[in-house]
Amino acid sequence: MRYLLASVFLLLSNFWLYDASSLVAASRTPPGFVTTQGTSFELDGKPFAFVGANSYWLPLLTSKEDVRATFREMQAAGIRVLRTWGFNAINGSELAGALETDLTYYQVWNSSEWVLNDGPQGLERLDFVIQAAAEFDIKVIVAFTNNWRVPGAELYINWIAGAGVTHDVFFSDPRIIASYQRYVKTIVNRYKNSPTIFAWELMNEARCLGDLPSGPNCVPGTELLTKWYKQQSDFVRRLDPHHLITTGGEGHFFWRNATGEFATDYNFNGQAGEDFDADLTLDNIDFATYHLYPQVWYSNLDFPGSNFSLEQWGLDWITLHAESGARAGKPVILEEFGMQGIENKTSIYPSWVNHAIETKTAIMPWQFGVLGLKEHGGNHLFKYEDRLINGASPNDGLAYYKNQTQLWNIFTHAASLLSSHSK
Ligand SMILES: *[C@@H]1O[C@H](CO)[C@@H](O)[C@H](O)[C@H]1NC(C)=O
Ligand SMILES: *[C@@H]1O[C@H](CO)[C@@H](O)[C@H](O)[C@H]1NC(C)=O
Ligand SMILES: *[C@@H]1O[C@H](CO)[C@@H](O)[C@H](O)[C@H]1NC(C)=O
Ligand SMILES: *[C@@H]1O[C@H](CO)[C@@H](O)[C@H](O)[C@H]1NC(C)=O
Ligand SMILES: *[C@@H]1O[C@H](CO)[C@@H](O)[C@H](O)[C@H]1NC(C)=O
Ligand SMILES: *[C@@H]1O[C@H](CO)[C@@H](O)[C@H](O)[C@H]1NC(C)=O
């Protein structure tokens, strides 16, 4: 579907030069851009199955050598796709501290109009990440904002809508949408010709609530998030006819049971705002993402002696999303998943990873770790708890590093298996 819009523009300007069948052909996509074919990704007409890496901290690194070292490690592990944040916003009150600590920042909020930083401590750092990714033959998924904490949606809300509103005004206030789109346009126009971009991601983990609660306009059935996804994906498509676009959602379903009532489970009843099946059918949503953290989501069911199986729940979650992707005829990515505890990781990840491969789902564990970073002598506080310690990249308990051989090998084996599927 995403070729259709471009075709219409071409038809309007050059209608007598082309016949409709050649316009619709996917061959108009520039070389090196990722495309979709049914439930699969393709690169230059060949299947593109992959293990990816999540690393939000790469653009926070201040040393180009450390950025390159991270990509070198990814490439050696068979990683083909990186997902990172295309946003790093600060409050004006944080500016002095940011300058002092060399914190990467792209937007400064001091009024209802944020100010762009496209200099060496700003977007030039993201430029370098994308340039270095290309050197190591890795493609990049770039997210435009975050549902959580600073520096995401709640800075837009704070500065534009002010106090006393609910989180979901982010998805409905026209002033906020215009401000978000001004940022999206900046990022998309900067990289829209680059084959290194795998896809644009509208928001990390959009929900009706954030740190602020949700309001009555964002409840099951209002479809506020679905409407927002449609509006924003159409907007991005008008800016960029060729790159893939995705939501960045966690994969919540909006399902009624046989008696027409909503499921009680938050992951299935639409309360978070997502409607995975509907979002995936939007014309300019090219593939879907979902996340998997049952240890956190079902902590009340997950205790010694309970029957709840984290492993089985994850397998079912993978199946349900693959089925939804098949119904829509679009690919899905298991875009984040994680378990606390090394034994938990090594015992459960293999079955999740195998099942994802069986169901043609691309895999992106949360989160990639690297050792031996050298900037600031290997110890560097970026912001909040995000820090390098003795050269190790930030660890929220979910990072995996090469020195954890058994764990590391789960993903390197999966990567080599998938790469053999990609030829
Ligand atoms: C940003 O700064 C404003 C004004 O100083 C303050 O009210 C707000 O809490 C800050 N927001 C965040 C997320 O830091
Ligand atoms: C933001 O506002 C503060 C106080 O009003 C001022 O000191 C600072 O220079 C401003 N920063 C920017 C980037 O406008
Ligand atoms: C449907 O869901 C409601 C509310 O959770 C529950 O009370 C009812 O038993 C369910 N019905 C069926 C057929 O599952
Ligand atoms: C575990 O499963 C069994 C059999 O289905 C059931 O009888 C039991 O109540 C369950 N225990 C818990 C703690 O859920
Ligand atoms: C492993 O998972 C179990 C079940 O969620 C949890 O109770 C335990 O704390 C985890 N281990 C570690 C080291 O986090
Ligand atoms: C791997 O390196 C990290 C960071 O330096 C360290 O904390 C951890 O103990 C190491 N793990 C193993 C298994 O050596």
XYZ file of N, CA and C in Angstrom, residues 136-365:
690
model
N 29.371 -0.607 9.073
C 29.356 -1.995 9.542
C 28.150 -2.763 8.988
N 27.529 -2.197 7.968
C 26.451 -2.884 7.258
C 25.265 -3.214 8.171
N 24.949 -2.275 9.047
C 23.839 -2.445 9.987
C 22.807 -1.361 9.683
N 21.523 -1.745 9.679
C 20.441 -0.777 9.423
C 19.860 -0.310 10.753
N 19.176 0.825 10.743
C 18.776 1.452 12.007
C 17.273 1.772 12.029
N 16.616 1.344 13.108
C 15.242 1.761 13.402
C 15.341 2.971 14.337
N 14.708 4.063 13.948
C 14.808 5.311 14.712
C 13.435 5.670 15.274
N 13.353 5.797 16.598
C 12.091 6.184 17.259
C 12.079 7.691 17.477
N 10.902 8.306 17.291
C 10.784 9.771 17.347
C 10.562 10.327 18.752
N 9.922 9.561 19.620
C 9.744 10.033 21.001
C 9.418 8.847 21.895
N 9.217 9.137 23.171
C 9.057 8.091 24.180
C 7.786 8.350 24.971
N 7.127 7.264 25.338
C 5.949 7.405 26.202
C 6.325 7.731 27.643
N 7.550 7.359 28.010
C 7.933 7.321 29.420
C 8.857 8.454 29.806
N 8.673 8.917 31.059
C 9.592 9.852 31.711
C 9.991 10.990 30.797
N 10.943 11.775 31.244
C 11.679 12.599 30.313
C 12.563 11.630 29.540
N 12.924 11.896 28.325
C 12.693 13.120 27.580
C 11.647 12.925 26.488
N 10.493 12.452 26.810
C 9.536 12.123 25.764
C 8.296 12.971 25.797
N 7.174 12.272 25.672
C 5.872 12.907 25.515
C 5.587 13.922 26.617
N 6.050 13.628 27.829
C 5.608 14.489 28.923
C 6.295 15.855 28.939
N 7.382 15.996 28.181
C 7.920 17.356 28.009
C 7.028 18.161 27.069
N 6.537 17.522 26.006
C 5.582 18.212 25.126
C 4.353 18.628 25.928
N 3.870 17.707 26.763
C 2.644 17.984 27.525
C 2.897 19.135 28.501
N 3.996 19.039 29.225
C 4.319 20.042 30.239
C 4.387 21.444 29.652
N 5.086 21.569 28.531
C 5.361 22.907 28.000
C 4.242 23.444 27.119
N 3.449 22.542 26.545
C 2.404 23.013 25.628
C 1.024 23.021 26.287
N 0.687 21.927 26.963
C -0.664 21.866 27.558
C -0.657 22.330 29.017
N 0.488 22.276 29.654
C 0.578 22.745 31.033
C 0.145 21.698 32.045
N -0.031 22.156 33.280
C -0.333 21.225 34.372
C -1.812 20.838 34.356
N -2.123 19.744 35.033
C -3.516 19.373 35.268
C -4.178 18.633 34.120
N -3.394 18.171 33.147
C -3.988 17.403 32.045
C -3.579 15.937 32.179
N -4.217 15.092 31.397
C -3.865 13.673 31.402
C -2.848 13.396 30.290
N -2.202 12.235 30.409
C -1.136 11.874 29.459
C -1.634 11.843 28.017
N -2.863 11.386 27.824
C -3.346 11.157 26.462
C -3.584 12.439 25.663
N -3.469 13.613 26.283
C -3.554 14.837 25.461
C -2.428 14.853 24.441
N -1.370 14.083 24.723
C -0.281 13.991 23.739
C -0.820 13.535 22.379
N -1.826 12.678 22.401
C -2.337 12.084 21.159
C -3.490 12.871 20.545
N -3.937 13.928 21.228
C -5.118 14.631 20.708
C -4.966 16.149 20.605
N -4.118 16.765 21.418
C -4.010 18.224 21.396
C -3.324 18.656 20.096
N -4.014 19.424 19.245
C -3.431 19.775 17.937
C -2.115 20.545 18.051
N -1.944 21.301 19.131
C -0.674 22.035 19.284
C 0.470 21.060 19.551
N 0.191 20.036 20.355
C 1.230 19.038 20.646
C 1.540 18.231 19.396
N 0.507 17.854 18.663
C 0.728 17.079 17.437
C 1.571 17.892 16.445
N 1.292 19.192 16.334
C 2.069 20.031 15.411
C 3.529 20.108 15.858
N 3.753 20.170 17.159
C 5.116 20.261 17.678
C 5.877 18.950 17.456
N 5.200 17.834 17.734
C 5.778 16.508 17.471
C 6.114 16.381 15.977
N 5.190 16.817 15.131
C 5.427 16.682 13.686
C 6.570 17.575 13.212
N 6.742 18.709 13.876
C 7.871 19.571 13.524
C 9.180 18.831 13.799
N 9.212 18.073 14.900
C 10.419 17.300 15.208
C 10.573 16.127 14.237
N 9.482 15.409 14.005
C 9.524 14.260 13.092
C 10.051 14.701 11.720
N 9.574 15.834 11.267
C 9.985 16.338 9.958
C 11.490 16.627 9.931
N 11.999 17.172 11.025
C 13.436 17.460 11.121
C 14.247 16.181 10.951
N 13.824 15.131 11.655
C 14.581 13.870 11.629
C 14.412 13.175 10.279
N 13.192 13.085 9.818
C 12.957 12.355 8.563
C 13.680 13.055 7.411
N 13.577 14.368 7.332
C 14.235 15.062 6.213
C 15.750 14.909 6.272
N 16.284 14.772 7.475
C 17.734 14.630 7.615
C 18.247 13.319 7.031
N 17.440 12.242 7.142
C 17.946 10.914 6.755
C 17.099 10.238 5.683
N 16.203 10.973 5.055
C 15.244 10.236 4.228
C 15.851 9.592 3.000
N 17.024 10.029 2.575
C 17.656 9.378 1.420
C 18.610 8.264 1.816
N 18.712 8.002 3.113
C 19.733 7.052 3.565
C 19.222 5.620 3.595
N 19.878 4.718 2.858
C 19.481 3.306 2.930
C 19.815 2.680 4.290
N 20.555 3.380 5.130
C 20.873 2.842 6.460
C 19.658 2.843 7.375
N 18.687 3.708 7.100
C 17.462 3.678 7.911
C 16.653 2.446 7.532
N 16.378 1.601 8.537
C 15.509 0.436 8.325
C 14.060 0.901 8.350
N 13.709 1.693 9.401
C 12.315 2.121 9.556
C 12.239 3.297 10.509
N 11.150 4.036 10.377
C 10.771 5.079 11.327
C 9.792 4.497 12.336
N 9.979 4.860 13.587
C 9.093 4.354 14.644
C 8.424 5.552 15.324
N 7.090 5.532 15.379
C 6.356 6.731 15.782
C 6.570 7.085 17.245
N 6.709 6.074 18.107
C 6.876 6.350 19.540
C 7.274 5.057 20.232
N 8.124 5.139 21.210
C 8.390 3.946 22.009
C 7.252 3.727 23.003
N 6.568 2.598 22.852
C 5.585 2.115 23.838
C 4.470 3.115 24.148
N 3.849 3.638 23.100
C 2.724 4.561 23.304
C 1.624 3.900 24.137
N 1.182 4.593 25.154
C 0.051 4.149 25.984
C -0.794 5.360 26.346
N -2.025 5.102 26.741
C -2.908 6.184 27.210
C -2.326 6.870 28.442
N -1.644 6.101 29.269
C -1.030 6.692 30.456
C 0.480 6.713 30.296
N 1.121 7.615 31.020
C 2.579 7.635 31.086
C 2.918 7.786 32.550
N 3.741 8.766 32.875
C 3.905 9.105 34.287
C 2.622 9.779 34.775
N 1.957 10.497 33.856
C 0.627 11.051 34.151
C -0.421 9.968 33.902
N -1.568 10.056 34.564
C -2.636 9.075 34.312
C -3.311 9.319 32.964
N -4.175 8.373 32.575
C -4.932 8.545 31.331
C -6.289 9.172 31.639
N -6.939 9.667 30.594
C -8.248 10.305 30.760
C -9.333 9.569 29.995
N -10.554 10.042 30.078
C -11.701 9.346 29.483
C -11.694 9.288 27.953
N -10.858 10.116 27.302
C -10.808 10.057 25.836
C -9.938 8.921 25.324
N -9.253 8.260 26.250
C -8.348 7.183 25.836
C -8.689 5.944 26.647
N -9.779 5.306 26.264
C -10.230 4.070 26.911
C -10.596 3.083 25.801
N -10.739 1.798 26.139
C -11.061 0.820 25.093
C -12.265 1.297 24.279
N -12.103 1.310 22.975
C -13.213 1.707 22.109
C -13.070 3.110 21.543
N -12.341 4.002 22.220
C -12.176 5.345 21.642
C -11.163 5.323 20.496
N -10.294 4.295 20.502
C -9.312 4.118 19.423
C -8.452 5.369 19.198
N -8.221 6.107 20.265
C -7.428 7.335 20.126
C -6.024 7.045 19.596
N -5.399 5.990 20.137
C -4.040 5.672 19.675
C -4.031 5.222 18.215
N -5.019 4.441 17.839
C -5.086 3.986 16.445
C -5.224 5.186 15.508
N -6.059 6.131 15.907
C -6.217 7.339 15.078
C -4.908 8.118 15.008
N -4.212 8.199 16.139
C -2.925 8.907 16.160
C -1.906 8.197 15.270
N -1.856 6.865 15.376
C -0.927 6.110 14.519
C -1.239 6.376 13.040
N -2.519 6.425 12.729
C -2.879 6.668 11.320
C -2.423 8.061 10.885
N -2.753 9.055 11.724
C -2.405 10.431 11.371
C -0.884 10.589 11.219
N -0.132 10.017 12.153
C 1.329 10.213 12.111
C 1.973 9.378 11.007
N 1.476 8.155 10.786
C 2.096 7.348 9.723
C 1.785 7.959 8.354
N 0.598 8.521 8.186
C 0.293 9.213 6.923
C 1.199 10.440 6.756
N 1.435 11.132 7.858
C 2.309 12.320 7.825
C 3.732 11.921 7.397
N 4.263 10.866 8.015
C 5.630 10.440 7.678
C 5.691 9.971 6.224
N 4.652 9.270 5.800
C 4.652 8.781 4.416
C 4.690 9.938 3.414
N 4.015 11.034 3.732
C 4.066 12.180 2.818
C 5.472 12.781 2.750
N 6.225 12.672 3.855
C 7.592 13.202 3.860
C 8.565 12.250 3.173
N 8.288 10.958 3.285
C 9.267 9.946 2.885
C 8.528 8.774 2.272
N 8.543 8.666 0.948
C 7.744 7.610 0.316
C 8.318 6.211 0.465
N 9.582 6.067 0.862
C 10.227 4.757 0.702
C 10.558 4.005 1.987
N 10.878 4.695 3.068
C 11.251 3.918 4.259
C 10.029 3.298 4.916
N 10.263 2.171 5.559
C 9.194 1.514 6.310
C 8.826 2.359 7.526
N 7.598 2.182 7.987
C 7.089 2.910 9.160
C 6.449 1.898 10.102
N 6.708 2.051 11.400
C 6.078 1.177 12.382
C 5.654 1.968 13.613
N 4.946 1.284 14.509
C 4.385 1.977 15.665
C 5.384 2.134 16.810
N 6.072 1.027 17.158
C 6.871 1.013 18.396
C 6.062 0.553 19.592
N 4.872 0.000 19.329
C 3.975 -0.410 20.412
C 4.397 -1.713 21.084
N 3.792 -1.935 22.255
C 4.113 -3.134 23.039
C 3.328 -4.359 22.602
N 2.308 -4.161 21.766
C 1.581 -5.303 21.230
C 0.320 -5.674 21.981
N -0.271 -4.720 22.728
C -1.521 -5.024 23.429
C -2.653 -5.255 22.437
N -3.455 -6.257 22.734
C -4.642 -6.529 21.913
C -5.864 -5.848 22.522
N -6.889 -5.688 21.705
C -8.179 -5.164 22.163
C -9.231 -6.202 21.785
N -9.414 -7.138 22.700
C -10.246 -8.297 22.394
C -11.412 -8.394 23.355
N -12.577 -8.728 22.795
C -13.734 -9.089 23.615
C -13.813 -10.608 23.650
N -14.409 -11.129 24.710
C -14.557 -12.583 24.753
C -15.911 -12.987 24.149
N -16.209 -14.282 24.258
C -17.379 -14.833 23.555
C -18.681 -14.139 23.954
N -18.747 -13.598 25.167
C -19.980 -12.923 25.582
C -19.913 -11.412 25.323
N -18.916 -11.014 24.543
C -18.853 -9.608 24.141
C -18.277 -8.701 25.206
N -17.761 -9.301 26.278
C -17.178 -8.465 27.330
C -15.664 -8.384 27.140
N -15.071 -7.379 27.731
C -13.634 -7.222 27.594
C -12.898 -8.214 28.490
N -11.779 -8.678 27.997
C -10.917 -9.525 28.806
C -10.490 -8.737 30.052
N -10.162 -9.450 31.113
C -9.709 -8.748 32.311
C -8.226 -8.397 32.214
N -7.522 -9.091 31.341
C -6.068 -8.945 31.291
C -5.673 -7.682 30.508
N -4.880 -6.847 31.136
C -4.421 -5.569 30.569
C -3.774 -5.735 29.191
N -3.108 -6.868 28.971
C -2.451 -7.068 27.682
C -3.430 -7.373 26.556
N -4.675 -7.662 26.921
C -5.646 -8.098 25.909
C -6.887 -7.226 25.829
N -7.085 -6.306 26.781
C -8.382 -5.622 26.817
C -8.355 -4.175 26.311
N -7.256 -3.777 25.709
C -7.230 -2.459 25.081
C -7.066 -1.296 26.038
N -6.953 -1.589 27.317
C -6.885 -0.504 28.299
C -5.656 0.375 28.137
N -4.577 -0.214 27.621
C -3.358 0.568 27.422
C -3.518 1.545 26.264
N -4.508 1.274 25.394
C -4.757 2.168 24.265
C -4.467 1.528 22.927
N -3.612 0.508 22.917
C -3.277 -0.135 21.651
C -4.388 -1.067 21.220
N -4.471 -1.278 19.919
C -5.332 -2.294 19.323
C -4.470 -2.920 18.233
N -3.674 -3.910 18.642
C -2.613 -4.428 17.771
C -3.141 -4.796 16.385
N -4.269 -5.507 16.352
C -4.792 -5.972 15.055
C -5.186 -4.788 14.166
N -5.867 -3.807 14.754
C -6.326 -2.657 13.954
C -5.139 -1.797 13.526
N -4.194 -1.584 14.427
C -3.047 -0.727 14.096
C -2.268 -1.299 12.907
N -2.205 -2.632 12.873
C -1.425 -3.294 11.826
C -2.093 -3.192 10.453
N -3.386 -2.915 10.432
C -4.048 -2.812 9.125
C -3.977 -1.398 8.544
N -3.435 -0.444 9.268
C -3.341 0.924 8.728
C -2.453 0.931 7.477
N -2.836 1.727 6.485
C -2.134 1.705 5.195
C -0.637 1.952 5.323
N -0.256 2.892 6.161
C 1.154 3.279 6.221
C 1.886 2.731 7.437
N 1.298 1.764 8.102
C 2.037 0.977 9.096
C 2.475 -0.287 8.361
N 3.786 -0.377 8.080
C 4.284 -1.442 7.211
C 4.544 -2.744 7.939
N 4.834 -2.635 9.233
C 5.026 -3.847 10.041
C 4.729 -3.457 11.479
N 4.559 -4.464 12.326
C 4.212 -4.186 13.723
C 5.344 -4.621 14.644
N 5.357 -4.005 15.805
C 6.326 -4.372 16.837
C 5.558 -4.824 18.075
N 6.198 -5.683 18.878
C 5.645 -5.978 20.197
C 6.778 -6.300 21.152
N 6.499 -6.168 22.425
C 7.498 -6.344 23.475
C 7.059 -7.486 24.386
N 7.967 -7.981 25.207
C 7.683 -9.193 25.992
C 8.432 -9.150 27.326
N 7.706 -8.814 28.395
C 8.290 -8.738 29.738
C 7.367 -9.383 30.781
N 7.081 -10.670 30.648
C 6.082 -11.271 31.549
C 6.478 -11.247 33.022
N 7.760 -11.235 33.302
C 8.206 -11.205 34.702
C 7.690 -9.943 35.404
N 7.680 -8.838 34.682
C 7.189 -7.574 35.238
C 5.664 -7.513 35.149
N 5.139 -7.961 34.015
C 3.695 -7.819 33.766
C 2.858 -8.729 34.656
N 3.409 -9.894 35.016
C 2.619 -10.858 35.802
C 3.313 -11.196 37.112
N 3.876 -10.159 37.725
C 4.614 -10.437 38.968
C 3.694 -11.053 40.021
N 2.392 -10.742 39.962
C 1.463 -11.316 40.949
C 1.222 -12.807 40.710
N 1.409 -13.264 39.468
C 1.212 -14.699 39.170
C 2.509 -15.472 39.255
N 3.595 -14.703 39.300
C 4.914 -15.300 39.136
C 5.599 -15.369 40.494
N 5.330 -16.444 41.217
C 5.981 -16.630 42.522
C 6.295 -18.114 42.666
N 7.241 -18.458 43.547
C 7.629 -19.873 43.665
C 6.406 -20.740 43.966
N 6.234 -21.813 43.234
C 5.119 -22.726 43.470
C 3.877 -22.390 42.665
N 3.840 -21.243 42.005
C 2.648 -20.939 41.200
C 2.741 -21.702 39.879
N 1.617 -21.871 39.253
C 1.593 -22.590 37.974
C 1.961 -21.702 36.809
N 2.082 -20.434 37.048
C 2.304 -19.521 35.940
C 3.679 -19.780 35.341
N 3.717 -19.959 34.050
C 4.989 -20.231 33.395
C 5.373 -19.051 32.510
N 6.444 -18.381 32.887
C 6.935 -17.261 32.095
C 7.260 -17.717 30.683
N 7.871 -18.894 30.611
C 8.286 -19.396 29.309
C 7.065 -19.628 28.416
N 6.049 -20.297 28.981
C 4.866 -20.615 28.171
C 4.099 -19.344 27.803
N 4.000 -18.429 28.747
C 3.282 -17.186 28.433
C 3.950 -16.479 27.257
N 5.291 -16.456 27.287
C 6.032 -15.810 26.195
C 5.804 -16.515 24.867
N 5.779 -17.853 24.896
C 5.555 -18.612 23.653
C 4.178 -18.286 23.073
N 3.177 -18.207 23.955
C 1.830 -17.895 23.484
C 1.769 -16.474 22.899
N 2.425 -15.533 23.568
C 2.447 -14.127 23.116
C 3.076 -14.037 21.723
N 4.143 -14.822 21.518
C 4.807 -14.847 20.196
C 3.848 -15.419 19.142
N 3.166 -16.513 19.487
C 2.214 -17.128 18.542
C 1.109 -16.146 18.159
N 0.523 -15.492 19.163
C -0.622 -14.607 18.895
C -0.237 -13.452 17.975
N 0.961 -12.915 18.161
C 1.374 -11.793 17.298
C 1.723 -12.266 15.889
N 2.313 -13.454 15.804
C 2.593 -13.994 14.468
C 1.272 -14.229 13.727
N 0.255 -14.718 14.439
C -1.052 -14.961 13.806
C -1.687 -13.649 13.351
N -1.565 -12.627 14.170
C -2.125 -11.332 13.790
C -1.406 -10.780 12.556
N -0.084 -10.946 12.527
C 0.693 -10.509 11.363
C 0.250 -11.257 10.102
N 0.015 -12.551 10.261
C -0.409 -13.351 9.101
C -1.777 -12.888 8.603
N -2.688 -12.563 9.547
C -4.014 -12.074 9.119
C -3.887 -10.767 8.342
N -2.994 -9.891 8.795
C -2.824 -8.591 8.127
C -1.911 -8.699 6.906
N -1.172 -9.807 6.798
C -0.219 -9.959 5.696
C 0.970 -9.032 5.821
N 1.404 -8.777 7.076
C 2.558 -7.894 7.303
C 3.499 -8.537 8.327
N 4.785 -8.155 8.285
C 5.736 -8.716 9.248
C 5.516 -8.165 10.662
N 5.969 -8.923 11.642
C 6.000 -8.450 13.026
C 7.414 -8.659 13.573
N 7.818 -7.800 14.475
C 9.133 -7.923 15.128
C 8.922 -8.041 16.629
N 9.538 -9.035 17.228
C 9.638 -9.107 18.690
C 10.750 -8.125 19.050
N 10.334 -6.893 19.324
C 11.242 -5.759 19.269
C 11.981 -5.508 20.579
N 11.442 -6.007 21.670
C 12.102 -5.929 22.980
C 11.647 -7.134 23.760
N 12.569 -7.776 24.446
C 12.164 -8.744 25.455
C 13.281 -8.879 26.473
N 12.911 -9.258 27.675
C 13.949 -9.384 28.688
C 13.452 -10.063 29.936
N 14.414 -10.689 30.623
C 14.195 -11.332 31.918
C 15.341 -10.914 32.828
N 15.030 -10.672 34.068
C 16.086 -10.424 35.057
C 16.702 -11.767 35.463
N 18.016 -11.764 35.671
C 18.683 -12.972 36.167
C 19.296 -13.768 35.033
N 20.559 -14.070 35.172
C 21.264 -14.758 34.083
C 20.716 -16.172 33.859
N 20.358 -16.892 34.959
C 19.830 -18.252 34.762
C 18.469 -18.187 34.076
N 17.666 -17.194 34.470
C 16.375 -17.038 33.793
C 16.576 -16.795 32.304
N 17.529 -15.960 31.994
C 17.782 -15.642 30.579
C 18.214 -16.898 29.825
N 19.216 -17.590 30.386
C 19.762 -18.713 29.615
C 18.773 -19.875 29.558
N 17.864 -19.982 30.540
C 16.931 -21.109 30.459
C 15.718 -20.795 29.583
N 15.305 -19.541 29.515
C 14.053 -19.244 28.799
C 14.267 -18.659 27.400
N 15.294 -17.842 27.204
C 15.469 -17.220 25.882
C 15.534 -18.240 24.733
N 16.232 -19.386 24.920
C 16.325 -20.273 23.748
C 14.961 -20.679 23.194
N 13.993 -20.978 24.073
C 12.716 -21.419 23.507
C 11.963 -20.243 22.886
N 12.049 -19.062 23.478
C 11.417 -17.884 22.855
C 12.041 -17.605 21.483
N 13.367 -17.636 21.451
C 14.073 -17.321 20.202
C 13.732 -18.360 19.126
N 13.735 -19.639 19.500
C 13.411 -20.679 18.511
C 11.991 -20.516 17.988
N 11.088 -20.202 18.916
C 9.696 -20.063 18.475
C 9.531 -18.829 17.576
N 10.235 -17.775 17.895
C 10.181 -16.585 17.039
C 10.682 -16.946 15.639
N 11.772 -17.688 15.565
C 12.314 -18.073 14.257
C 11.308 -18.947 13.505
N 10.706 -19.908 14.223
C 9.689 -20.779 13.593
C 8.519 -19.988 13.027
N 8.176 -18.899 13.704
C 7.015 -18.126 13.269
C 7.423 -16.916 12.420
N 8.651 -16.938 11.901
C 9.143 -15.887 11.000
C 9.123 -14.495 11.629
N 9.421 -14.445 12.922
C 9.431 -13.176 13.639
C 10.879 -12.737 13.833
N 11.202 -11.515 13.448
C 12.556 -11.000 13.711
C 12.704 -10.729 15.215
N 13.925 -10.807 15.701
C 14.179 -10.819 17.144
C 15.101 -9.674 17.536
N 14.691 -8.892 18.525
C 15.549 -7.818 19.024
C 15.553 -7.822 20.550
N 16.494 -8.552 21.162
C 16.520 -8.602 22.629
C 16.783 -7.230 23.241
